[in-house]
Short mmCIF file of C-alpha atoms in Angstrom, two decimals:
data_model
loop_
_atom_site.label_atom_id
_atom_site.label_comp_id
_atom_site.label_asym_id
_atom_site.label_seq_id
_atom_site.Cartn_x
_atom_site.Cartn_y
_atom_site.Cartn_z
CA UNK M 65 92.88 131.62 90.88
CA UNK M 66 91.61 130.95 87.52
CA UNK M 67 92.85 130.51 83.87
CA UNK M 68 93.74 128.16 81.10
CA UNK M 69 97.56 129.15 82.17
CA UNK M 70 97.03 128.27 85.27
CA UNK M 71 95.63 124.73 84.41
CA UNK M 72 98.26 124.22 82.09
CA UNK M 73 101.23 124.66 84.62
CA UNK M 74 99.25 122.26 87.08
CA UNK M 75 98.76 119.65 84.58
CA UNK M 76 102.35 120.06 83.07
CA UNK M 77 104.52 120.05 85.99
CA UNK M 78 106.98 122.68 87.36
CA UNK M 79 109.62 121.70 84.37
CA UNK M 80 107.46 124.46 82.20
CA UNK M 81 107.74 127.40 84.58
CA UNK M 82 109.62 130.59 83.34
CA UNK M 83 113.20 130.41 83.99
CA UNK M 84 113.92 134.11 83.65
CA UNK M 85 113.54 134.90 87.24
CA UNK M 86 116.47 136.26 88.70
CA UNK M 87 115.56 135.75 92.74
CA UNK M 88 118.84 137.79 93.36
CA UNK M 89 117.81 138.17 96.96
CA UNK M 90 117.91 134.51 97.76
CA UNK M 91 121.64 134.95 98.11
CA UNK M 92 121.76 137.97 100.19
CA UNK M 93 122.15 138.15 104.08
CA UNK M 94 118.88 139.02 105.74
CA UNK M 95 120.20 142.33 106.57
CA UNK M 96 120.35 143.49 102.74
CA UNK M 97 117.70 145.51 101.37
CA UNK M 98 116.04 143.23 98.49
CA UNK M 99 114.33 144.54 95.70
CA UNK M 100 111.27 143.87 97.32
CA UNK M 101 111.98 146.25 100.18
CA UNK M 102 113.00 149.04 97.67
CA UNK M 103 109.95 148.56 95.64
CA UNK M 104 107.23 149.17 98.36
CA UNK M 105 106.47 152.74 99.31
CA UNK M 106 106.02 153.60 102.73
CA UNK M 107 102.41 155.66 101.96
CA UNK M 108 99.13 154.81 100.97
CA UNK M 109 97.76 155.71 97.63
CA UNK M 110 94.51 157.39 98.01
CA UNK M 111 92.68 158.48 94.74
CA UNK M 112 95.82 157.58 92.83
CA UNK M 113 97.94 160.08 94.82
CA UNK M 114 100.38 158.84 97.19
CA UNK M 115 99.86 160.38 100.63
CA UNK M 116 101.41 159.92 104.24
CA UNK M 117 99.39 157.38 106.46
CA UNK M 118 97.68 159.28 109.13
CA UNK M 119 99.59 156.59 111.69
CA UNK M 120 102.76 156.03 112.49
CA UNK M 121 102.62 152.01 112.38
CA UNK M 122 104.36 149.99 109.89
CA UNK M 123 103.76 146.26 109.08
CA UNK M 124 106.91 144.13 108.04
CA UNK M 125 106.75 141.67 105.26
CA UNK M 126 109.18 138.60 105.28
CA UNK M 127 110.26 136.10 102.73
CA UNK M 128 108.74 132.86 103.95
CA UNK M 129 111.47 130.78 102.42
CA UNK M 130 114.38 132.52 104.09
CA UNK M 131 112.80 134.28 106.54
CA UNK M 132 114.56 137.81 105.76
CA UNK M 133 112.46 140.78 105.89
CA UNK M 134 111.71 141.99 102.37
CA UNK M 135 109.39 144.88 102.67
CA UNK M 136 107.38 147.14 104.86
CA UNK M 137 104.03 149.06 104.55
CA UNK M 138 102.14 151.51 106.48
CA UNK M 139 99.75 149.75 108.88
CA UNK M 140 96.95 152.17 108.41
CA UNK M 141 94.25 154.13 110.12
CA UNK M 142 90.57 154.55 110.23
CA UNK M 143 91.13 157.84 109.05
CA UNK M 144 93.20 156.33 106.02
CA UNK M 145 90.40 154.24 105.04
CA UNK M 146 88.01 157.23 105.15
CA UNK M 147 90.00 159.19 102.94
CA UNK M 148 90.10 156.69 100.10
CA UNK M 149 86.41 156.23 100.37
CA UNK M 150 85.91 160.11 100.28
CA UNK M 151 88.04 160.36 97.12
CA UNK M 152 85.90 157.40 95.72
CA UNK M 153 83.01 159.18 96.12
CA UNK M 154 84.00 162.24 94.79
CA UNK M 155 84.95 160.80 91.82
CA UNK M 156 82.45 158.23 91.19
CA UNK M 157 79.81 160.63 89.10
CA UNK M 158 82.21 162.05 86.66
CA UNK M 159 83.66 158.48 86.26
CA UNK M 160 80.05 156.95 85.59
CA UNK M 161 79.48 159.64 82.95
CA UNK M 162 82.76 158.60 81.15
CA UNK M 163 81.64 156.48 78.07
CA UNK M 164 82.01 152.74 78.79
CA UNK M 165 84.47 152.35 75.66
CA UNK M 166 86.78 154.91 77.45
CA UNK M 167 86.51 152.61 80.87
CA UNK M 168 87.55 149.48 78.85
CA UNK M 169 90.54 151.69 77.36
CA UNK M 170 91.73 152.40 81.05
CA UNK M 171 91.59 148.54 82.04
CA UNK M 172 93.89 148.07 78.91
CA UNK M 173 96.14 150.45 79.87
CA UNK M 174 96.40 148.97 83.46
CA UNK M 175 97.08 145.92 81.88
CA UNK M 176 100.14 147.01 79.75
CA UNK M 177 101.78 148.78 82.58
CA UNK M 178 101.56 145.11 84.25
CA UNK M 179 103.08 143.33 81.32
CA UNK M 180 105.72 145.83 80.90
CA UNK M 181 107.00 144.99 84.42
CA UNK M 182 105.81 141.13 84.53
CA UNK M 183 109.29 139.60 85.46
CA UNK M 184 110.10 142.04 88.30
CA UNK M 185 106.57 141.44 89.59
CA UNK M 186 106.77 137.80 89.58
CA UNK M 187 109.92 137.72 91.26
CA UNK M 188 108.50 140.08 94.06
CA UNK M 189 105.30 137.96 94.20
CA UNK M 190 107.15 134.64 94.67
CA UNK M 191 109.52 136.15 97.24
CA UNK M 192 106.77 137.64 99.77
CA UNK M 193 104.60 134.12 99.37
CA UNK M 194 106.63 131.44 98.82
CA UNK M 195 104.84 130.62 95.51
CA UNK M 196 106.92 128.62 93.04
CA UNK M 197 108.17 130.90 90.03
CA UNK M 198 106.36 130.02 87.16
CA UNK M 199 103.06 129.82 89.33
CA UNK M 200 104.05 133.63 90.44
CA UNK M 201 104.69 134.37 86.48
CA UNK M 202 101.08 133.01 85.81
CA UNK M 203 99.19 135.33 88.11
CA UNK M 204 100.99 138.15 86.91
CA UNK M 205 100.62 137.69 83.12
CA UNK M 206 96.81 136.05 84.21
CA UNK M 207 96.28 139.45 86.13
CA UNK M 208 96.91 141.57 83.07
CA UNK M 209 94.77 139.35 81.11
CA UNK M 210 91.83 139.61 83.39
CA UNK M 211 91.71 143.14 82.80
CA UNK M 212 91.76 142.97 79.06
CA UNK M 213 89.09 140.15 79.57
CA UNK M 214 86.90 142.98 81.26
CA UNK M 215 87.94 145.76 79.00
CA UNK M 216 86.12 143.88 76.44
CA UNK M 217 82.87 143.95 78.23
CA UNK M 218 83.07 147.62 78.04
CA UNK M 219 81.09 147.54 74.64
CA UNK M 220 78.79 144.70 75.31
CA UNK M 221 77.29 144.45 78.82
CA UNK M 222 73.88 145.07 78.71
CA UNK M 223 72.72 148.35 80.20
CA UNK M 224 69.18 147.83 79.96
CA UNK M 225 66.06 146.68 78.85
CA UNK M 226 62.45 148.23 77.78
CA UNK M 227 59.78 146.09 79.70
CA UNK M 228 56.30 146.24 78.03
CA UNK M 229 53.65 148.34 79.76
CA UNK M 230 49.70 147.61 80.38
CA UNK M 231 49.67 151.36 79.02
CA UNK M 232 49.94 151.45 75.40
CA UNK M 233 51.15 155.15 75.80
CA UNK M 234 54.01 154.29 78.25
CA UNK M 235 57.40 152.84 78.28
CA UNK M 236 58.69 151.03 80.99
CA UNK M 237 62.84 151.38 80.83
CA UNK M 238 65.26 149.11 83.03
CA UNK M 239 68.72 150.92 83.48
CA UNK M 240 71.66 149.17 84.82
CA UNK M 241 73.63 151.81 86.56
CA UNK M 242 76.84 151.47 88.53
CA UNK M 243 76.38 150.98 92.55
CA UNK M 244 78.65 153.79 93.15
CA UNK M 245 81.67 152.93 95.45
CA UNK M 246 82.91 149.64 96.13
CA UNK M 247 85.65 147.98 98.57
CA UNK M 248 87.69 145.21 97.91
CA UNK M 249 89.57 143.07 100.38
CA UNK M 250 92.03 140.86 99.14
CA UNK M 251 93.48 137.40 100.47
CA UNK M 252 96.92 136.55 100.77
CA UNK M 253 97.13 133.28 98.57
CA UNK M 254 96.30 135.05 95.24
CA UNK M 255 96.83 138.94 96.02
CA UNK M 256 97.47 140.41 92.68
CA UNK M 257 94.83 138.58 90.69
CA UNK M 258 91.96 139.31 93.52
CA UNK M 259 93.21 142.60 93.19
CA UNK M 260 91.99 142.76 89.60
CA UNK M 261 88.76 140.65 90.33
CA UNK M 262 87.98 143.49 92.46
CA UNK M 263 89.11 146.63 90.61
CA UNK M 264 88.37 145.56 86.52
CA UNK M 265 84.56 144.68 86.80
CA UNK M 266 83.90 147.36 89.09
CA UNK M 267 85.73 150.26 87.07
CA UNK M 268 84.71 149.17 83.67
CA UNK M 269 80.91 149.55 84.74
CA UNK M 270 81.58 153.28 86.26
CA UNK M 271 82.17 152.20 89.87
CA UNK M 272 85.09 153.73 91.74
CA UNK M 273 87.14 151.25 94.10
CA UNK M 274 89.02 151.22 97.21
CA UNK M 275 91.21 147.96 97.63
CA UNK M 276 92.49 146.91 100.80
CA UNK M 277 95.49 144.39 100.29
CA UNK M 278 96.51 141.64 102.54
CA UNK M 279 98.59 142.41 105.43
CA UNK M 280 100.69 139.41 104.84
CA UNK M 281 101.09 139.67 101.41
CA UNK M 282 101.08 143.57 100.38
CA UNK M 283 103.89 144.02 98.47
CA UNK M 284 103.12 143.09 94.94
CA UNK M 285 99.96 145.25 95.07
CA UNK M 286 101.61 147.90 96.29
CA UNK M 287 104.34 148.03 93.58
CA UNK M 288 101.64 147.37 90.93
CA UNK M 289 100.16 150.50 92.34
CA UNK M 290 102.92 152.50 92.12
CA UNK M 291 103.85 151.61 88.49
CA UNK M 292 100.12 152.83 87.55
CA UNK M 293 100.85 155.81 89.12
CA UNK M 294 104.04 156.60 87.66
CA UNK M 295 103.05 155.84 84.19
CA UNK M 296 102.33 158.64 81.93
CA UNK M 297 99.64 156.53 79.72
CA UNK M 298 96.88 158.78 79.38
CA UNK M 299 94.28 156.01 79.34
CA UNK M 300 94.79 155.25 82.77
CA UNK M 301 91.74 155.84 85.05
CA UNK M 302 91.69 159.60 86.21
CA UNK M 303 92.97 160.49 89.85
CA UNK M 304 90.12 159.50 92.54
CA UNK M 305 88.70 156.32 90.56
CA UNK M 306 90.79 153.84 92.85
CA UNK M 307 92.49 153.61 96.00
CA UNK M 308 94.93 150.75 97.32
CA UNK M 309 95.78 151.00 100.76
CA UNK M 310 97.15 148.82 103.25
CA UNK M 311 96.69 148.02 106.88
CA UNK M 312 95.13 145.32 109.26
CA UNK M 313 91.76 143.88 109.04
CA UNK M 314 90.34 144.61 112.42
CA UNK M 315 90.98 148.53 111.76
CA UNK M 316 91.39 149.53 108.14
CA UNK M 317 89.15 146.81 106.97
CA UNK M 318 86.54 147.35 109.48
CA UNK M 319 86.40 150.82 108.61
CA UNK M 320 86.12 150.48 105.17
CA UNK M 321 83.08 147.73 105.41
CA UNK M 322 81.23 149.58 108.09
CA UNK M 323 81.42 153.01 106.29
CA UNK M 324 77.95 154.45 105.14
CA UNK M 325 79.81 155.67 102.26
CA UNK M 326 80.16 152.05 100.77
CA UNK M 327 77.93 150.80 97.91
CA UNK M 328 79.33 147.16 97.60
CA UNK M 329 81.84 145.32 99.81
CA UNK M 330 83.83 142.43 97.75
CA UNK M 331 86.12 140.19 99.66
CA UNK M 332 87.77 137.03 99.34
CA UNK M 333 88.90 135.05 102.59
CA UNK M 334 87.78 133.38 105.59
CA UNK M 335 84.16 132.18 106.71
CA UNK M 336 84.88 134.13 110.02
CA UNK M 337 86.02 137.65 108.30
CA UNK M 338 83.15 136.97 106.03
CA UNK M 339 80.79 136.96 108.71
CA UNK M 340 81.84 139.84 110.45
CA UNK M 341 81.82 141.58 107.30
CA UNK M 342 78.06 140.89 106.69
CA UNK M 343 77.07 142.30 110.34
CA UNK M 344 79.15 145.40 109.91
CA UNK M 345 77.64 145.91 106.49
CA UNK M 346 73.78 145.42 107.59
CA UNK M 347 74.23 148.42 109.88
CA UNK M 348 73.87 150.70 106.39
CA UNK M 349 72.17 147.40 104.31
CA UNK M 350 74.98 147.34 101.90
CA UNK M 351 75.50 144.80 99.26
CA UNK M 352 78.26 142.11 100.16
CA UNK M 353 79.79 139.54 97.44
CA UNK M 354 82.04 137.28 99.62
CA UNK M 355 84.04 134.18 98.75
CA UNK M 356 84.89 131.95 101.68
CA UNK M 357 86.54 129.06 102.40
CA UNK M 358 86.01 125.64 101.08
CA UNK M 359 86.39 121.88 101.51
CA UNK M 360 86.08 120.42 98.18
CA UNK M 361 85.59 117.10 97.82
CA UNK M 362 86.72 114.58 94.70
CA UNK M 363 84.64 111.62 93.89
CA UNK M 364 86.55 108.57 92.53
CA UNK M 365 84.15 106.11 91.12
CA UNK M 366 85.04 102.59 90.25
CA UNK M 367 85.01 103.08 86.46
CA UNK M 368 87.33 106.12 86.56
CA UNK M 369 90.60 106.82 84.77
CA UNK M 370 92.63 106.46 87.99
CA UNK M 371 95.79 107.97 86.27
CA UNK M 372 93.50 111.00 85.30
CA UNK M 373 92.22 111.10 88.78
CA UNK M 374 95.46 111.46 90.56
CA UNK M 375 96.90 113.47 88.22
CA UNK M 376 93.86 116.04 88.81
CA UNK M 377 93.69 115.62 92.70
CA UNK M 378 97.54 116.04 92.75
CA UNK M 379 97.15 119.37 91.00
CA UNK M 380 94.45 120.44 93.10
CA UNK M 381 96.09 119.87 96.16
CA UNK M 382 99.71 120.83 95.94
CA UNK M 383 99.04 123.97 93.72
CA UNK M 384 100.66 127.25 96.05
CA UNK M 385 101.28 123.98 98.85
CA UNK M 386 97.07 123.39 99.15
CA UNK M 387 96.74 126.97 100.01
CA UNK M 388 93.95 127.43 97.39
CA UNK M 389 90.47 127.97 98.41
CA UNK M 390 88.70 125.85 95.65
CA UNK M 391 90.92 122.94 95.18
CA UNK M 392 90.45 119.31 96.28
CA UNK M 393 90.54 118.80 100.36
CA UNK M 394 89.08 115.46 100.66
CA UNK M 395 88.93 112.01 98.27
CA UNK M 396 86.09 109.85 98.57
CA UNK M 397 87.17 106.75 96.40
CA UNK M 398 84.98 103.63 95.58
CA UNK M 399 85.94 100.83 97.97
CA UNK M 400 86.81 98.48 94.83
CA UNK M 401 89.46 100.76 93.25
CA UNK M 402 90.54 102.28 97.17
CA UNK M 403 93.98 99.95 96.97
CA UNK M 404 95.26 100.80 93.06
CA UNK M 405 94.14 104.50 93.59
CA UNK M 406 95.82 105.06 96.80
CA UNK M 407 98.92 103.42 95.73
CA UNK M 408 99.24 105.75 92.71
CA UNK M 409 98.59 108.99 94.93
CA UNK M 410 100.87 108.31 97.22
CA UNK M 411 103.74 107.60 94.85
CA UNK M 412 102.59 110.83 93.25
CA UNK M 413 102.64 112.78 96.44
CA UNK M 414 105.90 111.23 97.51
CA UNK M 415 107.47 112.30 93.86
CA UNK M 416 106.51 116.16 94.86
CA UNK M 417 109.58 118.65 95.30
CA UNK M 418 109.20 120.98 97.88
CA UNK M 419 111.73 123.81 97.92
CA UNK M 420 112.19 127.38 97.25
CA UNK M 421 110.82 129.47 94.39
CA UNK M 422 113.58 129.52 92.18
CA UNK M 423 114.64 125.95 92.78
CA UNK M 424 114.64 123.73 89.53
CA UNK M 425 111.60 121.32 89.13
CA UNK M 426 110.18 122.74 92.39
CA UNK M 427 106.69 121.63 92.66
CA UNK M 428 105.63 123.93 95.58
CA UNK M 429 107.13 125.56 98.63
CA UNK M 430 106.60 125.90 102.20
CA UNK M 431 103.39 127.70 103.89
CA UNK M 432 102.84 131.24 103.75
CA UNK M 433 103.83 131.90 107.37
CA UNK M 434 104.44 130.46 110.93
CA UNK M 435 100.70 130.84 111.77
CA UNK M 436 99.68 128.74 108.68
CA UNK M 437 102.25 126.38 109.61
CA UNK M 438 100.74 125.88 113.05
CA UNK M 439 97.68 125.48 111.93
CA UNK M 440 98.23 122.88 109.32
CA UNK M 441 100.79 121.15 111.57
CA UNK M 442 98.04 121.11 114.52
CA UNK M 443 95.24 119.64 112.48
CA UNK M 444 97.29 116.98 111.30
CA UNK M 445 98.26 116.08 115.04
CA UNK M 446 95.07 116.01 115.98
CA UNK M 447 93.96 113.93 113.26
CA UNK M 448 96.74 111.33 113.87
CA UNK M 449 95.85 111.62 117.63
CA UNK M 450 92.47 110.41 116.40
CA UNK M 451 93.50 107.45 114.85
CA UNK M 452 94.37 108.61 111.16
CA UNK M 453 96.85 106.83 109.43
CA UNK M 454 99.65 108.55 107.57
CA UNK M 455 100.32 107.00 104.18
CA UNK M 456 102.96 109.72 103.23
CA UNK M 457 104.36 112.71 104.35
CA UNK M 458 103.23 114.09 107.80
CA UNK M 459 106.21 116.08 108.65
CA UNK M 460 107.98 119.37 108.58
CA UNK M 461 110.59 120.13 106.30
CA UNK M 462 113.22 122.03 107.95
CA UNK M 463 115.05 122.62 104.68
CA UNK M 464 112.61 125.27 103.25
CA UNK M 465 110.68 128.09 105.20
CA UNK M 466 107.47 126.83 106.63
CA UNK M 467 107.81 123.81 104.67
CA UNK M 468 105.62 120.39 105.10
CA UNK M 469 105.91 117.48 103.14
CA UNK M 470 102.65 116.56 101.15
CA UNK M 471 100.53 114.14 103.27
CA UNK M 472 97.76 111.43 102.68
CA UNK M 473 95.81 110.06 105.45
CA UNK M 474 93.66 107.02 105.73
CA UNK M 475 91.39 105.68 108.45
CA UNK M 476 89.66 108.93 108.99
CA UNK M 477 85.78 109.49 109.70
CA UNK M 478 83.31 111.88 108.15
CA UNK M 479 82.92 113.73 111.48
CA UNK M 480 86.49 114.13 112.20
CA UNK M 481 88.21 117.85 111.72
CA UNK M 482 90.46 116.95 109.41
CA UNK M 483 87.58 116.11 106.94
CA UNK M 484 84.89 118.93 108.25
CA UNK M 485 87.55 122.16 108.37
CA UNK M 486 89.48 123.85 105.68
CA UNK M 487 92.83 122.88 106.19
CA UNK M 488 94.82 125.03 103.28
CA UNK M 489 97.61 122.81 103.47
CA UNK M 490 99.17 119.68 101.67
CA UNK M 491 96.97 117.38 103.55
CA UNK M 492 94.68 114.94 102.13
CA UNK M 493 92.44 112.62 103.66
CA UNK M 494 91.21 109.61 101.73
CA UNK M 495 87.85 108.02 102.45
CA UNK M 496 85.63 105.34 100.61
CA UNK M 497 82.10 104.80 99.64
CA UNK M 498 80.07 101.80 98.52
CA UNK M 499 77.20 103.48 96.50
CA UNK M 500 76.91 106.40 94.42
CA UNK M 501 74.19 107.64 96.89
CA UNK M 502 76.58 107.47 99.79
CA UNK M 503 79.15 109.22 97.48
CA UNK M 504 76.89 112.45 96.73
CA UNK M 505 75.58 112.04 100.36
CA UNK M 506 79.17 112.15 102.07
CA UNK M 507 80.37 114.93 99.35
CA UNK M 508 77.37 117.13 100.58
CA UNK M 509 77.82 116.36 104.36
CA UNK M 510 79.74 119.95 104.98
CA UNK M 511 78.97 123.53 105.80
CA UNK M 512 81.25 124.90 102.92
CA UNK M 513 79.72 124.67 99.12
CA UNK M 514 82.34 126.31 97.14
CA UNK M 515 83.69 123.49 94.53
CA UNK M 516 83.50 119.73 94.20
CA UNK M 517 84.89 117.18 91.25
CA UNK M 518 84.20 113.82 90.29
CA UNK M 519 86.36 111.06 88.06
CA UNK M 520 83.64 108.67 86.23
CA UNK M 521 83.77 107.49 82.71
CA UNK M 522 79.74 107.14 82.43
CA UNK M 523 78.03 109.90 81.63
CA UNK M 524 75.00 109.00 84.07
CA UNK M 525 77.06 109.55 86.62
CA UNK M 526 78.11 112.88 85.49
CA UNK M 527 74.66 113.78 85.10
CA UNK M 528 73.55 112.75 88.44
CA UNK M 529 76.66 114.77 89.90
CA UNK M 530 75.11 117.88 88.00
CA UNK M 531 72.02 117.72 90.06
CA UNK M 532 73.38 116.31 93.33
CA UNK M 533 76.46 118.17 94.29
CA UNK M 534 75.07 121.54 95.95
CA UNK M 535 78.35 123.09 95.11
CA UNK M 536 79.00 126.41 93.38
CA UNK M 537 81.36 124.77 90.79
CA UNK M 538 81.44 121.06 89.86
CA UNK M 539 84.71 119.49 87.58
CA UNK M 540 84.39 116.19 86.02
CA UNK M 541 87.31 114.31 85.14
CA UNK M 542 89.80 117.67 85.74
CA UNK M 543 91.32 119.54 88.20
CA UNK M 544 89.57 122.15 90.40
CA UNK M 545 90.62 125.48 88.34
CA UNK M 546 87.69 127.77 87.06
CA UNK M 547 87.51 129.59 83.87
CA UNK M 548 87.59 133.37 83.53
CA UNK M 549 84.12 133.64 81.94
CA UNK M 550 82.37 131.22 84.17
CA UNK M 551 81.29 132.32 87.67
CA UNK M 552 83.21 131.43 90.78
CA UNK M 553 80.62 131.63 93.20
CA UNK M 554 79.97 129.34 96.34
CA UNK M 555 77.04 127.79 98.31
CA UNK M 556 76.22 127.43 102.32
CA UNK M 557 79.31 129.27 104.13
CA UNK M 558 81.45 129.27 101.18
CA UNK M 559 79.88 132.82 100.17
CA UNK M 560 77.70 135.19 98.66
CA UNK M 561 77.26 136.25 95.23
CA UNK M 562 80.55 135.81 93.09
CA UNK M 563 83.03 136.76 90.50
CA UNK M 564 84.11 136.12 86.83
CA UNK M 565 82.48 136.54 83.62
CA UNK M 566 79.20 138.12 82.73
CA UNK M 567 77.70 137.42 86.34
CA UNK M 568 80.35 138.53 88.04
CA UNK M 569 80.32 141.91 86.37
CA UNK M 570 76.66 141.95 87.20
CA UNK M 571 77.45 142.14 90.75
CA UNK M 572 78.46 145.99 90.40
CA UNK M 573 75.20 147.05 88.79
CA UNK M 574 72.00 148.53 90.21
CA UNK M 575 68.67 148.33 88.62
CA UNK M 576 66.97 151.79 88.02
CA UNK M 577 63.57 151.56 86.69
CA UNK M 578 61.90 154.62 84.59
CA UNK M 579 58.23 154.73 83.61
CA UNK M 580 57.66 157.40 80.66
CA UNK M 581 53.96 158.07 79.84
CA UNK M 582 53.74 160.10 76.57
CA UNK M 583 50.64 162.17 76.02
CA UNK M 584 49.09 160.51 72.57
CA UNK M 585 47.72 163.93 71.47
CA UNK M 586 50.86 165.32 71.36
CA UNK M 587 53.04 166.09 68.17
CA UNK M 588 49.57 166.01 66.09
#
């Protein structure tokens, strides 16, 4: 997740969160229908038209905070996936011929629809995810801004260049053309924003797009799609240019990424899923752009502003209950300031308020599902059994869904699972280092390579970090939230390709080189 708004929210705390969300269904009995249940259509959006799924299966969606059923979507089938891809394939040539400025206006229209329904959408998002109300509203608002940002690229992205030829009577033209049909696979942690991340750069560059939502959190994406198709805004993308379908990764997702109709697959999710997609895409040599897991290190140097470091680490660890791939997952603190840093960090983590999305002053909620809760608890239990010391937290919270107390661990080893594998929950191991050489070596000792951070007042150390931290992104003296105009990309098993900014847009363009030789005698 990215944006200046999210950064401000993380730094300022939950007290700045919007308070206009009603969350009326939290007072209802589980048997009553909620706003979310009424919102999600039991159909698939194929090429901008709602059609019945070819299968009868459905997926129930629960509110992780209350356990109530709040929505139901089609389970989806291979036939649904194929129908969406056919619609995209048929619509793509005409969409590619549409003037880029008109494609940009279409993205602006998509943003307008989202803004017109921002509060309803934030309520729905918070309920299906157990996401703090303010953060849910930030995600909705920033999604609209993301469409507007890429709309601005419509008139300015480079559509090609002229290359000098050895022949004075020849020009070499390098054209940037749309790849064709794109597939976007979305995660459950920031489903709405990532849907925009898949749609906006693809559409503005003349591609058509099929999005598969997460089966865990599909409701808000389905509702946004419903609002787009119901709108009478003539500037919206035409029929066929986009589809948003629901289903399981093992069926719908697998059918999408293995199809010969697809020109690029962009997926945000786990390393295991990314590897599976690469294998499937290899059959047709389909391009992939994958943002996968992370195990972000934070280095706290001896000269660091410890209050700033604690603030940044805390923001990076409790945002959406630690279920954010680019946020801090492990800390290396210089041994000379370990005790002072640890005291401040534990106090800050103990002060985190965990509750329901609409609770006053809440900092984070429970985890998104029982499966995620079991994963986090299992990793913590194994760490403790291996000798880790629990400095704070370490226990489930029975008063708030799949709640888990923010936890700090010490007495862990670099080789421990809790240090090497992604937790994706509010658990933070803290280790020490003696020299900067050791700090950089420990930070890079990982199969992941998404993000990293360092806290120091020494510019020379910051410059070393720029060169020696082998990660897609490094944050100096700030929390781990990327910028819309940057390039969110990983190294090693954290992914291939990337998103955002100019370079994220170029993921959806192919090169077509044309050699034009003229007759020098012509025209005389």
